[in-house]
Coordinates of C-alpha atoms in Angstrom, one line a residue:
M1 CA -153.3 20.8 38.2
N2 CA -153.0 17.1 38.4
N3 CA -149.6 15.7 40.5
E4 CA -147.9 15.4 37.0
E5 CA -147.7 18.1 35.6
N6 CA -147.0 19.8 39.3
K7 CA -143.7 17.0 39.2
G8 CA -142.6 19.5 36.1
T9 CA -142.6 22.9 36.4
L10 CA -141.6 25.2 39.7
P11 CA -144.0 27.9 40.8
E12 CA -144.0 31.1 39.1
D13 CA -143.3 32.5 42.8
D14 CA -139.8 30.7 42.6
V15 CA -138.6 31.7 39.5
G16 CA -135.9 33.8 39.2
R17 CA -134.9 33.4 42.6
P18 CA -131.0 32.7 42.0
D19 CA -129.7 32.2 45.7
E20 CA -131.5 29.3 46.5
T21 CA -131.0 27.7 43.6
T22 CA -126.7 28.9 43.3
D23 CA -126.3 27.9 47.1
I24 CA -128.0 24.4 45.4
E25 CA -125.4 24.2 43.1
D26 CA -122.5 25.0 45.6
R27 CA -123.1 22.1 48.0
I28 CA -123.8 19.5 44.5
N29 CA -120.4 21.2 42.9
A30 CA -118.3 21.3 46.8
T31 CA -119.9 17.9 47.3
L32 CA -118.5 16.2 43.9
D33 CA -115.5 18.2 43.2
K34 CA -114.5 16.4 47.1
I35 CA -115.9 12.6 46.1
L36 CA -113.3 13.5 43.2
D37 CA -110.3 14.8 44.5
D38 CA -110.6 13.5 47.5
D39 CA -111.9 10.1 47.8
E40 CA -111.0 9.1 44.3
D41 CA -108.9 6.5 45.4
E42 CA -111.4 5.3 48.3
F43 CA -114.5 4.7 46.1
D44 CA -112.1 2.8 43.8
D45 CA -111.7 1.1 46.3
I46 CA -115.5 0.5 46.8
Q47 CA -117.0 -2.9 44.6
V48 CA -120.8 -2.8 44.3
D49 CA -122.4 -5.2 42.2
Y50 CA -124.5 -3.5 40.1
E51 CA -126.9 -4.0 37.4
D52 CA -129.3 -1.9 35.7
P53 CA -132.3 -1.8 36.2
E54 CA -133.0 -2.2 31.9
D55 CA -131.4 -5.6 31.9
E56 CA -132.8 -7.6 35.1
E57 CA -136.4 -9.1 34.0
P58 CA -138.3 -8.3 37.2
D59 CA -139.1 -10.2 39.8
N60 CA -143.1 -9.2 39.0
E61 CA -144.8 -6.3 37.2
A62 CA -146.1 -4.1 39.5
P63 CA -142.1 -1.9 41.0
D64 CA -143.3 -2.5 44.8
E65 CA -142.5 1.0 47.0
E66 CA -139.3 0.9 47.5
N67 CA -138.3 1.0 43.8
R68 CA -141.0 4.3 43.1
E69 CA -139.1 6.2 46.0
I70 CA -135.6 5.6 44.5
R71 CA -136.4 6.4 41.1
E72 CA -138.5 9.5 42.4
T73 CA -135.3 10.5 44.2
E74 CA -133.1 10.2 40.8
D75 CA -135.7 12.3 39.3
D76 CA -135.0 14.7 41.1
Y77 CA -131.4 14.4 41.6
E78 CA -131.3 14.5 37.6
K79 CA -133.1 17.5 37.4
T80 CA -131.2 19.2 39.7
K81 CA -127.8 18.3 37.4
V82 CA -129.6 20.6 34.9
W83 CA -129.5 23.7 36.6
T84 CA -126.0 22.3 37.9
D85 CA -124.8 21.9 34.5
S86 CA -125.8 24.8 33.2
S87 CA -124.5 26.8 35.9
E88 CA -121.0 24.9 35.0
E89 CA -121.2 25.1 31.5
A90 CA -117.6 26.8 30.6
D91 CA -115.5 25.1 32.9
E92 CA -116.3 21.5 31.5
E93 CA -115.5 22.6 27.6
E94 CA -112.9 19.6 28.6
S95 CA -115.1 17.8 28.9
E96 CA -117.5 18.9 25.7
E97 CA -114.4 18.0 23.4
V98 CA -114.0 14.1 24.9
M99 CA -117.7 14.4 25.2
E100 CA -118.0 15.1 21.2
E101 CA -116.9 11.7 20.0
E102 CA -119.4 10.2 21.9
P103 CA -123.3 9.9 20.0
E104 CA -125.5 12.5 20.7
Q105 CA -128.2 12.0 23.2
E106 CA -131.4 11.2 21.4
E107 CA -133.3 12.7 23.7
E108 CA -133.3 16.5 25.2
V109 CA -133.7 17.1 28.7
P110 CA -136.5 19.9 28.4
A111 CA -135.9 23.0 30.9
V112 CA -138.3 22.8 33.8
R113 CA -139.2 24.3 36.9
S114 CA -138.7 22.9 40.3
R115 CA -141.6 22.5 42.0
H116 CA -141.8 24.4 45.6
K117 CA -141.3 21.5 48.4
S118 CA -142.0 21.2 51.7
A119 CA -139.5 21.7 54.3
R120 CA -140.0 19.0 55.4
P121 CA -136.9 16.4 55.4
G122 CA -137.3 13.3 52.8
P123 CA -136.7 9.6 53.8
V124 CA -132.5 9.5 52.7
I125 CA -132.1 6.6 50.7
Y126 CA -128.5 5.2 49.9
V127 CA -127.5 4.9 45.9
P128 CA -124.3 3.6 45.4
M129 CA -121.4 6.0 43.7
D130 CA -121.2 3.2 40.5
E131 CA -124.7 3.1 40.5
L132 CA -124.4 7.1 40.9
D133 CA -122.1 7.3 38.3
Q134 CA -123.3 5.2 35.6
N135 CA -127.0 7.8 36.2
S136 CA -125.6 11.5 36.4
D137 CA -125.4 13.0 33.6
V138 CA -121.1 13.7 34.3
P139 CA -120.2 12.7 30.5
P140 CA -117.7 9.9 30.3
G141 CA -114.7 11.0 28.7
T142 CA -114.5 13.8 31.7
R143 CA -113.9 10.8 34.2
A144 CA -111.3 9.5 32.4
K145 CA -109.7 12.3 31.6
K146 CA -109.7 13.1 35.8
K147 CA -108.1 10.1 36.6
T148 CA -105.7 9.7 34.1
H149 CA -104.2 13.1 35.2
K150 CA -103.7 12.1 38.6
G151 CA -102.3 8.6 37.2
L152 CA -99.8 11.1 35.5
K153 CA -99.6 13.9 38.4
I154 CA -98.7 10.6 41.3
F155 CA -96.7 9.1 38.4
G156 CA -94.5 12.5 38.0
L157 CA -94.0 12.5 42.5
V158 CA -92.4 9.9 42.5
M159 CA -90.1 10.3 40.0
L160 CA -88.9 12.6 41.1
M161 CA -88.6 11.9 44.6
I162 CA -86.6 8.9 43.4
I163 CA -84.3 11.2 40.9
V164 CA -84.1 13.2 44.1
L165 CA -83.1 9.9 46.0
G166 CA -81.5 8.9 43.1
G167 CA -78.8 12.4 42.9
C168 CA -78.1 12.0 46.7
A169 CA -77.0 8.6 46.9
Y170 CA -74.8 9.4 43.8
G171 CA -73.6 12.7 45.0
G172 CA -72.9 10.3 48.6
I173 CA -71.2 8.1 46.6
S174 CA -69.2 10.5 45.0
Y175 CA -68.0 12.6 47.9
Y176 CA -67.7 9.2 49.8
F177 CA -64.7 8.7 46.9
T178 CA -63.7 12.2 46.8
D179 CA -60.2 10.7 49.4
R180 CA -61.2 7.0 47.8
F181 CA -59.7 5.3 44.6
F182 CA -62.4 4.1 42.5
E183 CA -63.5 0.9 42.3
G184 CA -61.9 -1.7 40.2
T185 CA -58.2 0.6 40.8
W186 CA -55.0 -1.1 40.5
I187 CA -51.0 0.3 41.9
N188 CA -48.3 -2.2 41.1
G189 CA -50.4 -5.1 41.2
V190 CA -52.1 -3.7 44.8
D191 CA -55.9 -4.1 44.9
C192 CA -56.3 -0.1 45.8
S193 CA -60.8 0.2 45.9
Q194 CA -61.9 2.8 47.8
K195 CA -58.5 2.8 49.4
T196 CA -57.5 6.4 51.0
A197 CA -53.9 6.6 50.2
Y198 CA -52.8 5.9 52.9
E199 CA -54.2 3.1 52.8
V200 CA -52.4 2.1 49.8
E201 CA -48.8 3.2 51.6
Q202 CA -49.0 0.2 54.1
L203 CA -49.6 -1.5 51.7
M204 CA -46.9 -0.4 49.8
A205 CA -45.5 -0.3 52.7
E206 CA -46.1 -4.5 54.0
K207 CA -46.0 -5.8 50.7
L208 CA -42.1 -4.8 51.1
S209 CA -41.0 -5.5 54.1
E210 CA -41.0 -8.9 53.6
Y211 CA -38.0 -8.1 50.8
S212 CA -35.6 -10.4 49.2
I213 CA -33.1 -11.0 46.7
E214 CA -31.7 -13.6 45.3
V215 CA -28.0 -13.7 44.3
S216 CA -26.6 -16.3 41.9
S217 CA -23.5 -16.5 39.8
R218 CA -20.9 -18.4 38.5
N219 CA -20.5 -22.2 39.6
I220 CA -21.5 -21.1 43.2
A221 CA -25.4 -22.0 44.7
A222 CA -27.6 -19.2 44.7
Q223 CA -27.6 -17.1 47.9
T224 CA -30.0 -14.9 49.7
I225 CA -29.8 -11.4 51.3
R226 CA -32.8 -10.3 53.0
G227 CA -34.4 -7.1 54.1
E228 CA -33.8 -6.5 58.1
D229 CA -30.2 -7.4 56.9
I230 CA -29.6 -4.0 55.0
D231 CA -32.1 -2.1 56.7
Y232 CA -34.8 -2.2 53.8
Q233 CA -38.3 0.3 53.9
Y234 CA -40.5 1.9 51.6
M235 CA -40.4 5.2 51.1
S236 CA -43.1 7.2 50.0
T237 CA -43.0 9.4 46.4
G238 CA -45.7 10.8 47.4
E239 CA -47.4 9.1 43.8
I240 CA -49.9 7.5 44.9
L241 CA -51.4 11.1 46.6
Q242 CA -50.9 12.6 42.8
L243 CA -52.4 9.9 41.1
L244 CA -56.0 9.7 43.8
K245 CA -55.7 14.0 43.1
K246 CA -56.2 13.6 39.2
Q247 CA -59.2 11.1 39.7
K248 CA -62.3 12.4 39.7
P249 CA -64.9 11.6 42.1
Y250 CA -67.9 12.2 39.7
E251 CA -66.2 9.3 37.7
W252 CA -66.6 6.8 39.9
I253 CA -69.0 5.2 38.3
R254 CA -67.1 4.0 35.8
G255 CA -65.4 1.7 38.1
L256 CA -67.2 -0.5 38.5
Y257 CA -67.2 -1.7 34.7
E258 CA -63.2 -0.6 34.2
Q259 CA -60.3 -1.8 35.6
K260 CA -57.0 0.3 35.8
S261 CA -53.9 -0.2 36.5
Y262 CA -51.1 2.3 37.6
T263 CA -47.2 1.7 38.3
V264 CA -45.8 3.6 39.9
S265 CA -41.9 4.0 41.7
E266 CA -41.4 1.7 44.7
N267 CA -38.7 3.6 46.3
V268 CA -37.2 2.2 49.1
G269 CA -34.4 3.7 51.0
Y270 CA -31.8 1.1 52.5
N271 CA -28.6 0.6 54.5
K272 CA -26.2 1.3 51.4
T273 CA -23.3 -0.3 54.0
L274 CA -24.3 -3.1 54.4
L275 CA -25.2 -4.3 51.2
Q276 CA -21.5 -4.5 50.1
E277 CA -21.0 -6.6 53.8
Q278 CA -24.2 -8.9 52.5
L279 CA -21.6 -8.8 48.8
K280 CA -18.5 -9.7 50.4
S281 CA -20.1 -12.2 53.0
L282 CA -21.2 -14.6 49.8
N283 CA -19.8 -18.0 49.0
C284 CA -19.1 -15.9 45.0
A285 CA -16.8 -13.3 46.0
Q286 CA -14.5 -15.7 48.7
A287 CA -11.0 -16.6 47.8
E288 CA -11.3 -20.0 47.5
N289 CA -14.3 -19.6 45.2
Q290 CA -12.1 -16.6 43.0
V291 CA -10.7 -18.4 39.5
E292 CA -9.1 -16.3 37.1
P293 CA -9.7 -16.2 33.4
E294 CA -7.0 -16.9 30.9
N295 CA -6.8 -15.3 27.5
A296 CA -7.3 -16.5 24.4
Y297 CA -4.0 -17.7 22.1
V298 CA -2.9 -18.7 19.1
A299 CA -2.2 -22.2 18.8
F300 CA -1.0 -24.5 16.1
R301 CA -2.9 -28.1 15.8
D302 CA -4.2 -30.1 13.0
N303 CA -0.9 -28.2 11.3
Q304 CA -2.7 -25.8 11.5
F305 CA -2.8 -22.8 13.4
V306 CA -6.1 -21.7 15.7
I307 CA -8.0 -19.5 17.9
V308 CA -8.1 -21.1 21.7
P309 CA -11.1 -19.1 22.8
E310 CA -10.4 -16.8 26.5
T311 CA -11.8 -18.7 29.6
E312 CA -14.2 -17.2 31.2
G313 CA -13.0 -17.6 34.9
S314 CA -15.1 -16.5 38.4
K315 CA -13.0 -13.6 39.6
L316 CA -15.3 -11.4 41.3
N317 CA -15.3 -7.6 40.0
I318 CA -16.8 -6.6 43.6
K319 CA -17.1 -3.1 42.6
E320 CA -19.3 -3.7 39.4
A321 CA -20.8 -6.4 40.9
Y322 CA -21.7 -4.0 43.8
K323 CA -23.0 -1.3 41.3
L324 CA -25.6 -4.2 39.4
L325 CA -26.2 -5.9 42.9
D326 CA -26.7 -1.8 44.6
A327 CA -29.4 -1.1 41.1
A328 CA -31.3 -4.5 41.4
V329 CA -32.0 -3.4 44.6
E330 CA -33.5 -0.2 44.4
A331 CA -35.6 -1.5 41.9
N332 CA -36.8 -4.0 44.0
E333 CA -35.8 -6.7 42.2
A334 CA -37.0 -10.3 43.4
S335 CA -33.4 -12.0 42.6
I336 CA -30.1 -11.1 40.5
D337 CA -27.4 -13.1 38.5
F338 CA -23.6 -12.2 37.9
S339 CA -23.3 -14.4 35.3
D340 CA -26.0 -12.1 32.6
N341 CA -23.8 -9.4 33.0
Q342 CA -20.0 -9.6 32.3
D343 CA -19.2 -6.0 33.8
A344 CA -19.7 -9.1 37.2
Y345 CA -16.3 -10.3 36.7
V346 CA -13.2 -9.9 36.4
S347 CA -11.8 -9.8 32.0
A348 CA -9.3 -12.3 30.2
E349 CA -6.8 -9.9 28.8
V350 CA -6.6 -10.7 25.4
T351 CA -10.0 -12.8 24.1
Q352 CA -10.9 -15.3 21.2
D353 CA -12.6 -11.2 19.2
D354 CA -9.1 -9.3 20.1
P355 CA -7.8 -7.2 16.5
A356 CA -3.9 -8.1 17.8
L357 CA -4.8 -11.8 18.2
Q358 CA -7.0 -11.9 14.6
S359 CA -3.6 -10.4 12.9
A360 CA -1.9 -12.5 15.2
L361 CA -3.7 -15.4 14.0
E362 CA -3.6 -13.8 10.1
A363 CA -0.4 -14.0 10.1
C364 CA 0.5 -17.3 11.6
N365 CA -1.4 -18.9 9.7
N366 CA 0.3 -17.3 6.2
Y367 CA 3.7 -18.7 8.1
T368 CA 2.3 -22.1 7.0
K369 CA 1.5 -20.8 3.4
A370 CA 4.0 -18.8 2.6
S371 CA 6.7 -20.4 -0.3
I372 CA 9.4 -18.5 -1.2
T373 CA 12.5 -20.0 -3.7
Y374 CA 15.3 -18.2 -4.2
T375 CA 17.5 -19.0 -7.7
F376 CA 21.2 -18.9 -7.8
G377 CA 22.2 -18.9 -11.7
D378 CA 21.0 -22.8 -11.6
Q379 CA 20.5 -23.2 -8.6
S380 CA 17.8 -22.9 -6.0
T381 CA 16.4 -23.4 -2.4
T382 CA 12.9 -22.3 -1.1
L383 CA 11.8 -21.3 2.5
D384 CA 8.4 -22.7 3.3
G385 CA 6.2 -23.3 6.6
N386 CA 7.7 -26.1 7.3
T387 CA 10.5 -24.0 8.2
I388 CA 8.6 -21.5 9.6
K389 CA 6.6 -23.2 12.4
D390 CA 10.0 -23.3 14.5
W391 CA 10.5 -20.2 14.0
L392 CA 7.4 -19.2 16.4
Q393 CA 7.2 -20.3 19.6
F394 CA 4.7 -22.0 22.0
D395 CA 4.6 -22.8 25.3
E396 CA 3.7 -26.3 27.5
K397 CA 0.1 -25.6 26.4
G398 CA 1.2 -25.2 22.4
Q399 CA -0.4 -21.7 23.6
L400 CA 1.7 -19.1 20.8
V401 CA 3.4 -17.2 22.7
W402 CA 4.7 -13.9 20.2
D403 CA 7.9 -13.2 19.9
D404 CA 9.1 -10.8 17.3
N405 CA 12.1 -9.9 18.1
S406 CA 12.9 -13.4 18.2
F407 CA 11.3 -13.5 15.3
Q408 CA 12.6 -11.0 13.0
Q409 CA 16.1 -12.9 14.2
H410 CA 14.8 -16.5 12.9
V411 CA 14.4 -14.5 9.7
A412 CA 17.6 -12.3 9.6
D413 CA 19.5 -15.8 10.3
Y414 CA 17.9 -17.5 7.2
V415 CA 19.5 -14.2 5.6
A416 CA 22.9 -14.8 6.1
Q417 CA 22.7 -18.5 5.4
L418 CA 22.2 -17.4 1.7
A419 CA 24.7 -14.9 1.9
A420 CA 27.5 -17.6 3.4
T421 CA 25.8 -19.9 0.7
Y422 CA 26.0 -17.7 -2.3
D423 CA 27.6 -15.3 -2.1
T424 CA 31.2 -14.7 -4.4
V425 CA 32.7 -11.3 -3.0
G426 CA 35.6 -12.4 -0.7
T427 CA 35.7 -16.0 -1.6
E428 CA 38.6 -17.0 -4.2
R429 CA 38.8 -18.5 -7.0
E430 CA 40.0 -20.9 -9.2
F431 CA 40.8 -19.5 -12.7
Q432 CA 42.5 -20.9 -16.0
A433 CA 44.9 -18.3 -17.5
T434 CA 45.1 -17.8 -20.9
S435 CA 49.2 -19.1 -20.4
G436 CA 47.3 -22.2 -19.6
R437 CA 48.6 -21.3 -16.5
T438 CA 45.1 -22.0 -12.9
V439 CA 46.0 -19.8 -10.5
Y440 CA 43.6 -18.1 -7.2
V441 CA 42.0 -15.3 -7.3
S442 CA 40.1 -12.9 -4.8
S443 CA 38.4 -10.1 -4.1
S444 CA 36.7 -8.2 -2.0
V445 CA 34.7 -5.8 -4.2
Y446 CA 33.5 -7.8 -7.1
G447 CA 31.5 -10.9 -7.2
W448 CA 27.2 -12.2 -5.4
K449 CA 27.1 -9.6 -2.2
I450 CA 22.9 -10.5 -0.6
D451 CA 22.4 -7.1 1.3
Q452 CA 21.5 -8.8 4.4
A453 CA 18.9 -5.9 5.8
A454 CA 17.0 -5.1 3.1
E455 CA 16.6 -9.8 2.2
T456 CA 15.8 -10.4 5.8
A457 CA 12.5 -7.0 5.3
Q458 CA 11.1 -7.9 2.2
L459 CA 11.4 -11.7 3.2
S460 CA 9.7 -10.8 6.7
Q461 CA 7.2 -8.8 4.7
E462 CA 6.7 -11.8 2.7
I463 CA 6.6 -14.4 5.1
Q464 CA 3.8 -12.5 7.3
S465 CA 1.4 -12.1 4.0
G466 CA 1.9 -15.3 3.1
T467 CA 3.1 -14.6 -0.2
Q468 CA 3.9 -17.4 -2.2
T469 CA 6.6 -16.6 -5.3
T470 CA 9.9 -17.4 -6.5
R471 CA 13.1 -15.1 -6.5
E472 CA 16.3 -13.7 -6.4
P473 CA 17.7 -11.9 -2.8
V474 CA 18.5 -8.4 -2.7
Y475 CA 22.1 -8.2 -3.9
S476 CA 23.7 -5.4 -3.4
Q477 CA 26.7 -6.7 -5.3
T478 CA 26.5 -9.5 -8.9
A479 CA 28.5 -10.5 -11.1
N480 CA 28.2 -11.9 -14.4
A481 CA 27.6 -15.2 -13.3
Y482 CA 26.1 -18.0 -11.0
G483 CA 28.9 -20.1 -9.3
V484 CA 32.0 -19.7 -7.7
N485 CA 33.5 -19.1 -11.1
D486 CA 30.9 -16.2 -11.5
L487 CA 33.5 -14.2 -13.8
G488 CA 31.6 -15.8 -17.4
N489 CA 33.3 -15.3 -20.7
T490 CA 32.9 -11.9 -21.3
Y491 CA 35.9 -9.7 -18.3
I492 CA 40.2 -8.9 -19.0
E493 CA 42.8 -10.9 -17.9
V494 CA 45.6 -9.2 -16.3
D495 CA 48.5 -11.4 -16.2
L496 CA 51.2 -9.7 -13.9
S497 CA 53.9 -12.7 -14.2
E498 CA 53.3 -12.3 -18.4
Q499 CA 53.2 -8.3 -18.3
H500 CA 50.8 -9.2 -20.8
M501 CA 46.3 -8.5 -21.3
Y502 CA 43.5 -10.0 -22.6
Y503 CA 39.6 -8.6 -23.1
Y504 CA 37.1 -12.2 -23.2
Q505 CA 33.7 -11.1 -24.6
D506 CA 31.7 -14.3 -25.1
G507 CA 35.2 -15.9 -24.8
V508 CA 36.3 -14.1 -28.2
N509 CA 39.7 -12.8 -27.6
I510 CA 38.8 -9.3 -29.0
F511 CA 42.0 -7.1 -27.2
E512 CA 45.6 -7.5 -26.0
S513 CA 48.8 -5.5 -25.2
D514 CA 52.1 -5.8 -23.2
F515 CA 52.0 -3.1 -20.9
V516 CA 54.7 -2.1 -17.4
S517 CA 52.5 -2.5 -13.9
G518 CA 53.8 -1.1 -10.5
N519 CA 57.1 -1.2 -9.5
M520 CA 58.5 -4.4 -7.7
S521 CA 61.3 -2.4 -5.7
Y522 CA 58.5 -0.3 -4.5
A523 CA 55.6 -2.5 -1.8
D524 CA 53.9 0.9 -2.3
R525 CA 54.1 1.0 -5.8
Q526 CA 53.0 -3.1 -6.5
T527 CA 49.7 -3.3 -8.6
H528 CA 47.2 -6.0 -6.5
A529 CA 46.4 -9.0 -7.4
G530 CA 42.7 -9.1 -7.4
I531 CA 39.3 -9.3 -9.6
F532 CA 38.2 -5.3 -10.3
T533 CA 35.9 -3.5 -12.3
L534 CA 35.8 -0.3 -14.0
Y535 CA 34.6 2.8 -11.8
Y536 CA 34.7 5.1 -15.0
K537 CA 36.7 6.4 -18.2
K538 CA 37.7 10.0 -19.4
S539 CA 39.1 11.4 -21.5
P540 CA 41.6 13.0 -21.3
D541 CA 43.0 14.0 -17.5
V542 CA 45.8 14.8 -15.4
L543 CA 47.2 12.3 -12.7
R544 CA 48.8 13.8 -9.5
G545 CA 50.3 11.3 -6.9
G546 CA 52.3 11.7 -4.2
Q547 CA 52.3 15.1 -1.0
K548 CA 52.5 17.9 -3.5
G549 CA 55.2 19.6 -1.8
T550 CA 57.8 16.7 -1.7
A551 CA 59.7 14.6 -4.2
N552 CA 57.3 11.6 -4.2
Y553 CA 54.8 14.3 -4.9
Y554 CA 53.7 14.7 -9.5
E555 CA 51.7 16.0 -12.2
Q556 CA 50.9 13.1 -15.5
P557 CA 48.9 14.8 -17.6
V558 CA 47.3 11.5 -20.2
Q559 CA 44.9 10.9 -22.7
Y560 CA 42.4 8.2 -21.6
W561 CA 42.2 7.6 -18.4
M562 CA 39.9 4.0 -16.8
P563 CA 40.7 3.4 -13.0
F564 CA 39.3 -0.1 -11.0
D565 CA 40.9 0.1 -8.2
G566 CA 41.9 3.1 -5.8
G567 CA 43.8 5.5 -7.8
I568 CA 44.9 2.7 -10.3
G569 CA 44.1 2.1 -13.8
F570 CA 44.5 1.7 -17.6
H571 CA 46.2 4.6 -18.8
D572 CA 48.6 5.4 -21.8
A573 CA 51.9 6.4 -21.4
D574 CA 53.3 7.9 -24.2
W575 CA 56.7 8.6 -21.4
R576 CA 57.9 4.8 -22.6
D577 CA 59.1 3.1 -25.9
E578 CA 58.8 -0.5 -24.6
F579 CA 56.3 -2.4 -22.5
G580 CA 55.6 -6.0 -22.0
G581 CA 59.0 -7.9 -20.7
D582 CA 60.4 -7.6 -16.9
I583 CA 60.7 -3.5 -17.0
Y584 CA 58.1 -4.3 -13.7
L585 CA 60.7 -5.3 -11.7
T586 CA 62.2 -2.1 -11.9
S587 CA 61.8 0.4 -14.1
G588 CA 57.4 0.2 -13.5
S589 CA 54.7 2.2 -12.6
H590 CA 53.6 3.8 -9.2
G591 CA 51.0 0.5 -9.5
C592 CA 49.4 1.6 -12.4
I593 CA 49.3 -0.2 -15.9
N594 CA 50.3 2.0 -18.7
L595 CA 49.6 1.1 -22.0
P596 CA 51.1 2.2 -25.1
P597 CA 49.0 5.0 -26.3
E598 CA 47.9 3.3 -29.1
N599 CA 46.5 0.9 -27.7
A600 CA 45.2 2.6 -25.0
E601 CA 42.7 4.3 -27.7
V602 CA 41.6 0.5 -28.6
L603 CA 40.7 -0.7 -24.7
Y604 CA 38.5 2.8 -23.5
D605 CA 36.3 2.6 -26.9
L606 CA 36.4 -1.1 -25.8
I607 CA 36.0 -1.2 -21.9
Q608 CA 32.2 -1.5 -20.0
Y609 CA 31.8 -0.4 -16.4
D610 CA 30.5 -3.9 -15.7
V611 CA 33.1 -6.2 -16.8
P612 CA 35.9 -8.2 -14.7
I613 CA 39.5 -7.0 -14.7
V614 CA 41.2 -10.8 -13.7
C615 CA 45.0 -9.4 -11.9
F616 CA 47.1 -11.9 -11.1
Y617 CA 50.7 -12.9 -10.6

């Protein structure tokens, strides 16, 4: 048997000795595991210039001794690797899957037996690891898989460490903000980032320590009240601490990109007595600077009535001004202007918007509009604004001084003047008798008489409402005609001297008769001269006179009774045989006009209530 054959076979007595083979395989596996698991990074750092012998061009045809020894060593290694591969077949299932993707090797490794070697150690040959890797039978996919697995483990460890460190940092910062405000937190315009509630309270107190308020007023330069003058100081309300408690520490990261602003009440304390004293010491509260307000009023200007507005004045209402100042100080206001609030000053009692003043203006304007024209037959007179305005009273400023009593008196006087001019009751008239005589008669019961009370009331109302009208005055008594001779053309003429009467209707004599009037021998029986009207008429009736139970008492039945002057009237007198003449001088009646019965009947049918009865001597 030659040496070539001995290299590829093992002695028959060595076959089937697993203890030696197993020991070699364990050592090889342990070496490889150590290299792959523990020193992989070191091997990766080693750079070896390695060239594939097959790619190199030999310098000479005969290999030297050293290369021969290397090849022999590689052959021995590969033979040993065959045994190792067969023993680790189950552990490299994963590598086989990767190897399936690579091209199959054309040459099979023959199953050989190791020949028995001498115990003498062979020469130690240095083989570069890269070369060893290339020459080894470890599948390339297995090697890459192990490297990738190792990198993932390292990456996972690094990421775990980062997460743990990040979590610790986040938790630490969250703990830091358990008693501090987040970044971007502002309270009442103060940056409270990373500050405790106490620190924020101190900032608030510091901000208010220099407090002052500027006080402005009408026509007076502004003055300043300093906080130290009224013991002004910050008082905590606990709102800042409540805001901090509502904050969730683990949300601290929101403060890095989100700003929040809060407003809390800045409760302050100060001495109110000192504040009152400061207010009273201001120039606007001094007596010499107080100007009383003036009321609005109605004035007659440019031929019309207008309202002159009130003036504000500068008299300070100390009580109301203090309330306003106190509220401003409590609200931490930097300034206050009393001019912005009417309550701070004494106001005019009458303003231009006052309803009573508006009514007065309307009434005054109506005075100038009012025009009342009175008619008295063919005569007339007019009352208008030119007269009415003179009834109003104005002061030296042209302000209307309204006095209703005075105004009403002017109206009453005007009505009285009308009555004096146009009333005919009680006046003496010139009368042309049928006999041709001119007589003068008067009457207290006949004629025109204005009802002055009623007319005054109506005229006052018309003036205030601006009425423009033409009318008669309100009369309490009227006559048949206007003018001095108000008898007209219809009347009854009773000529007592002639003892004869006439009834004229529209100037036509429709009735006449003799009569007997009152006995002139007795003063109390004489028929009265004057102008009268009929009271009523009655048929029949009983005339009674004198005092009952005395000698002068009488009762006289009549058929036609027509009274016109108290108990005096026209009636029939059937007990007389003669009428007219001078019978009345000594044998006249008790004052009545005695008529023949037939004439009395005619007159009873003709007489009207408003016909004047003119009696004269």
